[in-house]
XYZ file of C-alpha atoms in Angstrom:
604
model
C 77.643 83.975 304.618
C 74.333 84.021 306.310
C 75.151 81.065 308.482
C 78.004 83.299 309.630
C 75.895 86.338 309.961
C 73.842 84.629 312.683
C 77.123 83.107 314.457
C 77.515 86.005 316.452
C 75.292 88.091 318.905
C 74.378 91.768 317.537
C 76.058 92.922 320.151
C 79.657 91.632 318.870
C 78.253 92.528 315.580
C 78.010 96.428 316.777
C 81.002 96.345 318.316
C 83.373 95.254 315.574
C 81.118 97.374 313.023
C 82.440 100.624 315.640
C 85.909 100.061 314.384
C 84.978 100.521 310.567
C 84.916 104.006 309.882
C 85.030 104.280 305.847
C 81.565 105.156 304.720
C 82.083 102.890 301.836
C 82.955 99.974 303.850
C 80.119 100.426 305.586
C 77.918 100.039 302.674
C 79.997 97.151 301.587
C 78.680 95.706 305.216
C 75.320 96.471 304.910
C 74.932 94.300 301.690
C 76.197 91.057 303.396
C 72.693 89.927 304.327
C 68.902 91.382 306.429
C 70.586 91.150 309.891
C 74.042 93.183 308.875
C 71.824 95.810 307.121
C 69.578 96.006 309.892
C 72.688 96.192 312.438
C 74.614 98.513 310.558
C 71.337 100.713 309.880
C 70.921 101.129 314.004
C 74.431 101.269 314.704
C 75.501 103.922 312.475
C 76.863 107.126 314.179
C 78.284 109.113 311.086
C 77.263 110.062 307.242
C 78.847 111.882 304.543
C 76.711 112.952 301.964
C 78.958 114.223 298.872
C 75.693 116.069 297.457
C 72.916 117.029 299.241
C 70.473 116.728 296.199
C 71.526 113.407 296.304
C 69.347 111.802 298.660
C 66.662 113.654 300.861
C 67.259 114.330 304.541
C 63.577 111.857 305.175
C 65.362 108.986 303.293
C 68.332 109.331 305.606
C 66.182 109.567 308.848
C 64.640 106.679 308.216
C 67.380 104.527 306.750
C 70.103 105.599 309.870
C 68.143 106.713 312.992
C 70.407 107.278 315.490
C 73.325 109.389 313.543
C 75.354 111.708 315.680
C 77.473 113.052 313.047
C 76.588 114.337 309.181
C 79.055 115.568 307.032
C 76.986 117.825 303.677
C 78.085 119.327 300.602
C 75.452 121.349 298.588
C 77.588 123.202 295.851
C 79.418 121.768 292.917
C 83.358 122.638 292.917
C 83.480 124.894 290.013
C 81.716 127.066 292.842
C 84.940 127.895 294.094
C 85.723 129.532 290.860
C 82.330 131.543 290.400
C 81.297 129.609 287.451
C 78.022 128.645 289.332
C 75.397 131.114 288.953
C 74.326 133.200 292.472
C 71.175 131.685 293.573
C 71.477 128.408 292.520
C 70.985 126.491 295.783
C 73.070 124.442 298.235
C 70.389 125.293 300.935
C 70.653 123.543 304.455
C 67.330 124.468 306.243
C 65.325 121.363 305.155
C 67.813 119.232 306.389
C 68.398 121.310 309.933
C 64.583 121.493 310.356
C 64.400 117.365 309.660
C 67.260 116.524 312.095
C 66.093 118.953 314.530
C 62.954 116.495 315.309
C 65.073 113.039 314.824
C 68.031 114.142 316.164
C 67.946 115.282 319.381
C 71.262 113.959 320.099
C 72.886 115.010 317.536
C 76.740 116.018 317.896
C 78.771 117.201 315.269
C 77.693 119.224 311.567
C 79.916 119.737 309.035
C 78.701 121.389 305.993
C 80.503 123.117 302.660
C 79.559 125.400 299.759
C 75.701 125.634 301.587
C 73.879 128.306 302.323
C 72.853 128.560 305.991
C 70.898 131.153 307.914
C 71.054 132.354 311.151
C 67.774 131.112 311.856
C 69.293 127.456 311.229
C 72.646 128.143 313.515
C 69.581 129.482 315.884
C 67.453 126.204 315.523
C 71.193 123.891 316.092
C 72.068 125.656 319.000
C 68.378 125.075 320.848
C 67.932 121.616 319.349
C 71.155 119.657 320.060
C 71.319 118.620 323.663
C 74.972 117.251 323.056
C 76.146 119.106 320.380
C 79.805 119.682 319.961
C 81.156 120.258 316.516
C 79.938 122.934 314.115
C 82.156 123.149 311.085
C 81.318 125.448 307.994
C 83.622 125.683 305.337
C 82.768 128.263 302.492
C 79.412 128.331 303.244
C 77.420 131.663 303.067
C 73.972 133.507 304.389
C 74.413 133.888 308.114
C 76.112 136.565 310.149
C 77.930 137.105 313.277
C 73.979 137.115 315.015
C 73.857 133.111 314.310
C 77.175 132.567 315.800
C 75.889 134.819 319.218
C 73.273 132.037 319.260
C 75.661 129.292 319.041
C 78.174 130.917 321.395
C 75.009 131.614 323.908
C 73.828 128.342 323.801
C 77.130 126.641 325.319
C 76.628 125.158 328.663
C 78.756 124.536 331.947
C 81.271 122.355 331.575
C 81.775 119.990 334.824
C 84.882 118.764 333.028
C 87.137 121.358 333.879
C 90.724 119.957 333.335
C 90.593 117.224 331.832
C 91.374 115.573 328.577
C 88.232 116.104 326.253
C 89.625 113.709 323.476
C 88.754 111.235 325.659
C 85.682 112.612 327.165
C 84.281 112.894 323.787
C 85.476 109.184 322.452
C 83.994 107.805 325.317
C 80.468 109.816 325.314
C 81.231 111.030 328.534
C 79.269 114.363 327.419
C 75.774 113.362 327.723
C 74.177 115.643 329.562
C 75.627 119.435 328.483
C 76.171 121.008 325.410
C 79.729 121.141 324.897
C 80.728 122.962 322.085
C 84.257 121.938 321.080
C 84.493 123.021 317.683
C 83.829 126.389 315.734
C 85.088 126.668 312.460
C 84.431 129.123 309.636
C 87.228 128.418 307.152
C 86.845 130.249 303.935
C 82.967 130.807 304.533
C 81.719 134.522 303.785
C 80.250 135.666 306.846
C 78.180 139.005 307.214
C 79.768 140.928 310.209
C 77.837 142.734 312.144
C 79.337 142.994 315.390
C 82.752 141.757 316.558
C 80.873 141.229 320.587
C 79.253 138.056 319.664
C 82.574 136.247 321.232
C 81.340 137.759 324.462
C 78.013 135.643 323.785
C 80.003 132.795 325.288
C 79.035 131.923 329.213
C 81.985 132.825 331.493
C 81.566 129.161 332.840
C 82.195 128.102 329.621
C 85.640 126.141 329.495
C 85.693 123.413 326.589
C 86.524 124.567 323.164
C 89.115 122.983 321.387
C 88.800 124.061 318.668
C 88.399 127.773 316.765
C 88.587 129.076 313.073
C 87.218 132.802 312.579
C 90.185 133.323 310.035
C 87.607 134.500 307.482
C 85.932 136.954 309.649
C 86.363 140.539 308.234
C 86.341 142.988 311.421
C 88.290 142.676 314.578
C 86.174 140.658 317.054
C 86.198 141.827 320.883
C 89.287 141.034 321.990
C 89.126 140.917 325.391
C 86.318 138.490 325.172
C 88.764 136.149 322.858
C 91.696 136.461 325.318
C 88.950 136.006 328.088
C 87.720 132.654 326.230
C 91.331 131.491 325.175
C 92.499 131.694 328.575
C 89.898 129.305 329.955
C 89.677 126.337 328.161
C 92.717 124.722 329.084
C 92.246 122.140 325.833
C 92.514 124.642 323.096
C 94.229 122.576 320.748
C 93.425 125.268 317.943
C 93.119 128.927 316.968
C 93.431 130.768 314.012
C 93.038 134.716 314.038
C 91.270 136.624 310.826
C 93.578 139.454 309.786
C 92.264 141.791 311.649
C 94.012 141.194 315.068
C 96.478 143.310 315.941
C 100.097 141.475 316.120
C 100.956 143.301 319.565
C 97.751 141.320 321.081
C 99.114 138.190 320.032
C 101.542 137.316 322.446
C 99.387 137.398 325.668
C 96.815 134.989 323.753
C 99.763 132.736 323.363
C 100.732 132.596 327.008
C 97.371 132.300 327.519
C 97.266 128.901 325.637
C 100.737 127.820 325.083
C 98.966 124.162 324.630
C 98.072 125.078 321.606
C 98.823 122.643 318.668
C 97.751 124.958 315.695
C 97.882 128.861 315.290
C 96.255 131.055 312.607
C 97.885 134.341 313.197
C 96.346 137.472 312.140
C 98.054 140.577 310.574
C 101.954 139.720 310.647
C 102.804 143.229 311.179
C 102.887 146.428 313.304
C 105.577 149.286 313.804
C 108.433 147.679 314.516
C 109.105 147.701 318.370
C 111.301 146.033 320.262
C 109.089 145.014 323.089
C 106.381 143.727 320.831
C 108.989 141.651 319.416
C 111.072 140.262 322.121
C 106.923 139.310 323.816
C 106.328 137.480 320.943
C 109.110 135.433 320.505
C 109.168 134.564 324.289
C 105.453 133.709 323.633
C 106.231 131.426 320.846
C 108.824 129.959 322.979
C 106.284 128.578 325.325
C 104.242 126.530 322.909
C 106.457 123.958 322.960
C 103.338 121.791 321.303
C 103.045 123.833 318.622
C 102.670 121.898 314.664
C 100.518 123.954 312.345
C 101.019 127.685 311.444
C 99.079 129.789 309.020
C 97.686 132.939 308.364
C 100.844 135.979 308.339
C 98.005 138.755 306.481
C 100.253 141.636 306.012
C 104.168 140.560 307.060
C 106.467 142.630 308.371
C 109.453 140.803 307.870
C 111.415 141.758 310.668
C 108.991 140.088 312.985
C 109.079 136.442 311.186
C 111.819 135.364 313.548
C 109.955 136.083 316.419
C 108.293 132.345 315.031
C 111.595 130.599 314.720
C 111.421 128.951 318.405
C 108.716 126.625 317.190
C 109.635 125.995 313.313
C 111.837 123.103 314.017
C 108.416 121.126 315.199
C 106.088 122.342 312.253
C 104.689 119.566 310.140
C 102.479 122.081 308.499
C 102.757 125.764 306.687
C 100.234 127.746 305.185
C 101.344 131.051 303.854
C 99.234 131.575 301.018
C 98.002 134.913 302.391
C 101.345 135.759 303.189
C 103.379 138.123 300.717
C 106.586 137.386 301.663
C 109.286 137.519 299.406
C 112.016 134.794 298.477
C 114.444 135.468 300.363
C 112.266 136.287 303.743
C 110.667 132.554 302.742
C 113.901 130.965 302.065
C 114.626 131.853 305.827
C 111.727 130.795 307.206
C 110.838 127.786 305.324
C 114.859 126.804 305.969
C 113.795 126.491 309.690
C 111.121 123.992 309.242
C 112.785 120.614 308.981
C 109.849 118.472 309.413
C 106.956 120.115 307.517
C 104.760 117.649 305.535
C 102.396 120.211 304.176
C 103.589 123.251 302.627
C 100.399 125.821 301.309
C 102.850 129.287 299.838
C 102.644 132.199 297.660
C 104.746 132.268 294.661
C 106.769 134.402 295.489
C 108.938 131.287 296.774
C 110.267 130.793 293.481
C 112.451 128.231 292.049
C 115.586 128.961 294.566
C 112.650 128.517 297.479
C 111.870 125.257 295.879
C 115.408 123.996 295.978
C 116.095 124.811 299.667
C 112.645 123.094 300.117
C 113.629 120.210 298.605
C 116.928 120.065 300.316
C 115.968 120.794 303.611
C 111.800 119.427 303.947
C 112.327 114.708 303.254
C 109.284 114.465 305.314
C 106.928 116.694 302.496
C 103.844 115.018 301.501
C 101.798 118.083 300.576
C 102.714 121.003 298.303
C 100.508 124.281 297.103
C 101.824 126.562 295.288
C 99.481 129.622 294.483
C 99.943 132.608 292.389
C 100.187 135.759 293.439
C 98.899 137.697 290.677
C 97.182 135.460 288.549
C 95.722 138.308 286.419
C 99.162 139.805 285.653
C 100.558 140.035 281.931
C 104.415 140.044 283.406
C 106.144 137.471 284.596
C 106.819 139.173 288.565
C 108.579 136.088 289.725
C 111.448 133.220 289.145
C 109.097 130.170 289.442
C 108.907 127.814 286.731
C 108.755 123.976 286.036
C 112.301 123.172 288.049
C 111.090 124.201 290.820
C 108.864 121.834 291.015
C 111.083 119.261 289.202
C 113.927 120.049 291.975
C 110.972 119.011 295.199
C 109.939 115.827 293.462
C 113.417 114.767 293.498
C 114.089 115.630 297.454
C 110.876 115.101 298.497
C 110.347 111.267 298.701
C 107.195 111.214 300.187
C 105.075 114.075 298.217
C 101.851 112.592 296.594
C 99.918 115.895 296.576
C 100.609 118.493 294.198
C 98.886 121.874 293.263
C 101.536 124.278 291.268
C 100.470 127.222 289.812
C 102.724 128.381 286.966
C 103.385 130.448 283.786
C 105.559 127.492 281.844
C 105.514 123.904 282.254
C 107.778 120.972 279.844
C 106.529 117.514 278.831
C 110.250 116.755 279.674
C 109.612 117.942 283.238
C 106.598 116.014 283.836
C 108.204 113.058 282.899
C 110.813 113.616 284.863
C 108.101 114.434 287.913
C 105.791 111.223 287.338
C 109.488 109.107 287.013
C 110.675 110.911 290.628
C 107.170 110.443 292.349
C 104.826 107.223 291.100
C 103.243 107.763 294.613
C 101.544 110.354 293.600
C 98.103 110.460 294.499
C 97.027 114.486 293.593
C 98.433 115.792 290.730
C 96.581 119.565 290.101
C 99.022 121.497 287.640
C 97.214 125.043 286.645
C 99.121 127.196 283.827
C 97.954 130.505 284.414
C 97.290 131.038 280.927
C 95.136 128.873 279.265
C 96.277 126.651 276.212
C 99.946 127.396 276.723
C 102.125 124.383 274.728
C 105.703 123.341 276.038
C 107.483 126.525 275.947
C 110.861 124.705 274.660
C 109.469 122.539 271.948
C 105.953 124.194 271.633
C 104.407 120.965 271.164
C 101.042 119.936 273.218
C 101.486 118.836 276.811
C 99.650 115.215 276.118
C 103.284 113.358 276.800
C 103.769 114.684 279.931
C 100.390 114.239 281.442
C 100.707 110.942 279.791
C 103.656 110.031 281.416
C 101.831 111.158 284.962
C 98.760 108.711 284.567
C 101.188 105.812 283.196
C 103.848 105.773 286.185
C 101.474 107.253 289.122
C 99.351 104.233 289.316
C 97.141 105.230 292.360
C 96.360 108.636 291.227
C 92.933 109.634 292.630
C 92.823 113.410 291.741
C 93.868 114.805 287.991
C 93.662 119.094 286.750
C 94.804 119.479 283.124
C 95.741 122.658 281.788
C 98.441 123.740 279.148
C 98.273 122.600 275.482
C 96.271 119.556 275.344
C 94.884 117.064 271.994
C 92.674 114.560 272.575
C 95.401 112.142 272.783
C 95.824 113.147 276.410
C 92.921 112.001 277.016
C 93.463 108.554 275.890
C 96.522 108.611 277.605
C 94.306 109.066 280.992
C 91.530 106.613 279.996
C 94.045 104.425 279.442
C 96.532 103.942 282.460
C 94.461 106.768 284.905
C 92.046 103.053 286.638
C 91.977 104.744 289.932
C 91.548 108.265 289.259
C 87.930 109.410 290.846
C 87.809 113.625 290.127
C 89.392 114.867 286.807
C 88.918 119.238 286.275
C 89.138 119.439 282.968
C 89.752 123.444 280.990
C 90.449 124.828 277.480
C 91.475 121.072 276.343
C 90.675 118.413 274.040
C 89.572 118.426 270.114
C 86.934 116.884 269.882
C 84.095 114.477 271.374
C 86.601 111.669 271.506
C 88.665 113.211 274.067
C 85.793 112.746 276.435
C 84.788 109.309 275.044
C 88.372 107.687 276.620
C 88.364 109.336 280.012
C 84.176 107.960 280.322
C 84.617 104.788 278.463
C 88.284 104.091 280.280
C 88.262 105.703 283.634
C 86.581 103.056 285.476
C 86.714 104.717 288.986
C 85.766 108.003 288.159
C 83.493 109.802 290.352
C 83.631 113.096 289.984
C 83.966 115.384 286.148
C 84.380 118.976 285.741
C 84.489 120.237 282.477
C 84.754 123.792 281.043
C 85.648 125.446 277.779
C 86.368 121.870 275.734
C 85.284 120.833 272.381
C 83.091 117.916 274.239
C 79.639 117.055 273.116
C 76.548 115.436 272.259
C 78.251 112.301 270.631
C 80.287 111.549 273.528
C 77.840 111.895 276.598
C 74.981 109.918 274.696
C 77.401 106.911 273.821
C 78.403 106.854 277.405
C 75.455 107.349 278.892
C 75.326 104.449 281.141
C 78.836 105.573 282.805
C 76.872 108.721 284.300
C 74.712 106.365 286.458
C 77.889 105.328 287.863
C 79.583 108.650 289.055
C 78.678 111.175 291.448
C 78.774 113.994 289.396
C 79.676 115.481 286.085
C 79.470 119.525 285.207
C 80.037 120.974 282.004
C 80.033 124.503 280.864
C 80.882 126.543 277.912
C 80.980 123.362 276.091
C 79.056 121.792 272.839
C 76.236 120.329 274.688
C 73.232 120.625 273.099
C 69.394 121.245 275.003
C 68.264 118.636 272.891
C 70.985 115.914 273.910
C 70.275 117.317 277.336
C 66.724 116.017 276.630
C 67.645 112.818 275.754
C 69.635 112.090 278.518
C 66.386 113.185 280.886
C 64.928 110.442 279.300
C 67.415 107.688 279.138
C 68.671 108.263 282.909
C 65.495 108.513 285.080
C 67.781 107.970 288.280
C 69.999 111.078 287.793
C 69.177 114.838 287.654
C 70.397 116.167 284.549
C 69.805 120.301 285.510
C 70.572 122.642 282.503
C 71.800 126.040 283.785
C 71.005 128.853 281.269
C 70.731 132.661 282.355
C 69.703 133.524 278.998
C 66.192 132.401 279.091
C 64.561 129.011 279.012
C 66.143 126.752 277.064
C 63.428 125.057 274.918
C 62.804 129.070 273.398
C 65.770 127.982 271.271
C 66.419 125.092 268.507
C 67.364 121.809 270.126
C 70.619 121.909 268.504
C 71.705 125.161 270.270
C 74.239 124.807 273.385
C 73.537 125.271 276.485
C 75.534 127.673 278.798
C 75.769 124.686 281.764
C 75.244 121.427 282.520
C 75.403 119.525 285.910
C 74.369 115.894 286.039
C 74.284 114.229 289.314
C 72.974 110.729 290.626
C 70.126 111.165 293.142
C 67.689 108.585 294.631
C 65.099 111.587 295.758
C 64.245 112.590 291.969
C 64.183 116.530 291.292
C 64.694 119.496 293.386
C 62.039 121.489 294.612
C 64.349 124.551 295.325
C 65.445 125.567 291.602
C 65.511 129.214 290.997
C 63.937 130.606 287.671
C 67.703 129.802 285.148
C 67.186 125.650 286.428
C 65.361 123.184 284.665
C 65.748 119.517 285.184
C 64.902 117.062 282.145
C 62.840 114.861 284.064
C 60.267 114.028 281.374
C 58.724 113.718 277.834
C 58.482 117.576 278.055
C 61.888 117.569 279.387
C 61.057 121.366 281.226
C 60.282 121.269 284.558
């Protein structure tokens, strides 16, 4: 291999390393031999690191020095559902402040679940001379002041006109910041002022694309319509729910380019002018794939959208309370969607047109619309679900949200669909058995790990033993992230997923039976994952001692509002554990409820 190594120039060498874009085939590159390491070091554009404790933002300065792209995610996932204490840290500024100084040519961030100030968006708008992609999905601390900065910080664009997909492939944009990208999704976002849209120079003309769907107050409009209007390669926009429905229509005939559209509120006094200027608006986008957003429908106006439904490959309505038989009629109109995100309120009869109607689905969500509610409100149940995995030939990504569920219909499922790929059933209430036979739901998952053979991503809930669990260490060889609630007897469960899932990156773990016995005997398996979290489980401090010990090369953090943990016996649980791989040793940002076992004292 190293006679081959040294057959080629470096230059070839970059060049064919350019078309490899997998960051694990990368790796895989760099361990061929000194001169591919060294080639693939300088030649590196883009990094995605999965946890930004993982690895320090020094180590990846000086092992990739001319990035131009970093993808970071600070957070765990159970962050999502609050189970991760306020405070505890996901915090970006090191990592701006370090790439400020070896950057300088840095063009794209994307971070999620981190906490960023506006004092950061500040510093990456002064510091990026090329900078043209900002993405920051639920990410926290900054307010509409740090986007002003950004938006200020755009500069002339000689490009006028022309297509910036190629501009940007190309690296045409070396001289000007360019900002092409904005987007906010699901980040909370301290509102100050809606005028920092007006923050952006009138000369500016090159956004593609913008997401301020999780803003809370109406921005200035006239300085959106005013932006909208001028970049002539707005691809996308989605609204937050404050804008007004009667203002969308002239932003749509000001971009009728536009491939994606967030709306805002879906409703207004129902007017026949507003109407009839909306659906001539939609008419014009004849380029239109993705809509989303609907806050607040008004049912009469959802055919105003129909002109452009026949060309949707993706719908997101899960803000949208629209009932069944409003959804059957718009979903009806949308042929050739491959990603459906809905309410509920769809219900089984939904579900059936969908299945009838949609061959081309590959994505399904299906959230609940009152998830805290002791009545039953609407007709979904398992055969709705059953009734798209039979039409739907392509689906391989599932999240269903639902009261009842049958091992009979997950068989039936993982029989219709062995392409699956995500499989993320959530019961709304927690330990609920097959409602026909009231026996545990092992079979079914069972049957979903033994027929889908290239699942990556498993969520258990319902009625589970431990035999499920052998069931998914058994057949479940590709499966990298398993959540993981209210299941499980006892430590065995999580012996077969450790000791028999051999791909598994990712474990999230709360309210189980799991254990000392388990994580010790599988201790070696940790230093092969990403990540594993457990909380409200049987883990005791002084088995999260031991592992401190054993596993110098991960972080094993206990998280424990009640007081430091060594105050109580070794034998008493802790409240949270999170145990992640990291070549940068501790983190020097814990608040006062984090300690790491990093030693004989194991507090820290």
């Amino acid at each position: 291999m190293q006679r081959v190594a040294y057959s080629f120039p470096e230059e070839v060498l970059e060049h064919v390393f350019s078309f490899i874009e997998s960051t694990t085939d990368r790796g895989s590159i760099s361990l061929v031999c000194k001169s591919w390491y060294e080639i693939e070091r300088w030649c590196r554009k883009r990094i995605f690191v999965g946890n930004c404790y993982a690895v320090s933002p020094a180590m990846v300065i000086k092992r990739f020095p001319k990035l131009r792209s970093i993808t970071l995610k600070g957070k765990p996932h159970f962050a999502d559902f609050n189970l991760v204490p306020e405070g505890w840290g996901g915090y970006v500024c090191p990592w701006i402040k370090a790439m400020a100084v070896a950057y300088p040519c840095l063009e794209e961030i994307k971070l999620k679940r981190m906490i960023i100030s506006d004092d950061c968006l500040d510093l990456i708008a002064k510091s990026f001379k090329n900078f043209t992609v900002l993405v920051l999905t639920s990410c926290e601390g900054f307010t509409t002041d740090g986007l002003a900065a950004i938006a200020a910080n755009c500069r002339f664009s000689h490009l006028y006109g022309y297509d910036m997909e190629m501009i940007y492939r190309f690296g045409i944009l070396s001289s000007d910041r360019n900002l092409r990208e904005l987007d906010l999704r699901e980040s909370e976002v301290e509102d100050i002022c809606g005028h920092w849209l007006s923050h952006f120079p009138d000369s500016y003309t090159s956004l593609v694309s913008l997401n301020i769907s999780c803003l809370a107050n109406e921005v200035n409009f006239p300085a959106l319509e005013r932006l909208v209007s001028r970049c002539p390669n707005l691809q996308t926009l989605r609204l937050n729910r404050a804008a007004p429905l009667d203002k969308l229509a002239n932003l749509l005939r000001g971009a009728p380019q536009l491939v994606e559209l967030g709306t805002g509120a879906y409703t207004s006094e129902m007017r026949p002018d507003v109407f009839s200027n909306l659906t001539t608006a939609f008419s014009g986008c004849k380029q239109m794939k993705s809509l989303s957003g609907f806050w607040d429908v008004l049912p009469s106006y959802l055919p105003a959208a129909y002109p452009v439904c026949s060309r949707l490959t993706s719908l997101n309505l899960s803000y949208a309370t629209i009932q069944s038989p409003d959804l059957i009629k718009l979903v009806g109109q949308c042929q050739s969607l491959q990603r459906l995100w809905v309410l509920d309120y769809i219900e089984d009869a939904g579900l059936d047109m969908l299945a009838a109607t949609c061959k081309d689905l590959r994505e399904l969500r299906v959230f609940p619309s009152d998830p805290f509610g002791l009545e039953l409100n609407v007709a979904l149940t398992e055969q709705g679900l059953v009734s798209v995995s039979e039409g739907c030939p392509k689906l391989h990504s599932v999240l269903y949200f639902c009261r009842q569920m049958t091992n009979a219909a997950l068989n039936i499922i993982a029989r219709n669909r062995p392409n699956m790929t995500r499989f993320r059933l959530c019961i709304i209430e927690p330990r609920t058995p097959d409602y026909l036979t009231l026996q545990p739901l092992d079979a079914g998952f069972g049957a979903i790990v033994e027929h889908c053979k290239g699942l990556q991503r498993l969520s258990l809930s319902g009625l589970l033993t431990d035999r499920v669990f052998e069931y998914i260490g058994t057949h479940a060889k590709k499966l990298e992230m398993l959540s993981v609630a209210f299941a499980g007897d006892s430590d065995l469960g999580l012996h077969h997923v450790l000791s028999g899932c051999d791909n598994l990156r990712k474990l999230e773990i709360r309210d189980c039976p799991f254990g000392d016995k388990a994580l010790l005997a599988n201790a070696a398996k940790l230093e092969t994952m990403r990540s594993l979290w457990m909380s409200s489980c049987s883990v005791s401090f002084g088995a999260c001692k031991l592992l401190g010990q054993k596993l110098p090369r991960l972080n094993v953090e206990v998280i424990d509002e009640r007081g430091p943990p060594d105050s109580r016996p070794d034998s008493s649980p802790v409240e949270k554990l999170y145990i992640y791989r990291t070549i940068s040793g501790p983190r020097l940002d814990m608040p006062g409820y984090v300690w790491t076992m990093e030693d004989d004292s194991c507090i820290s």
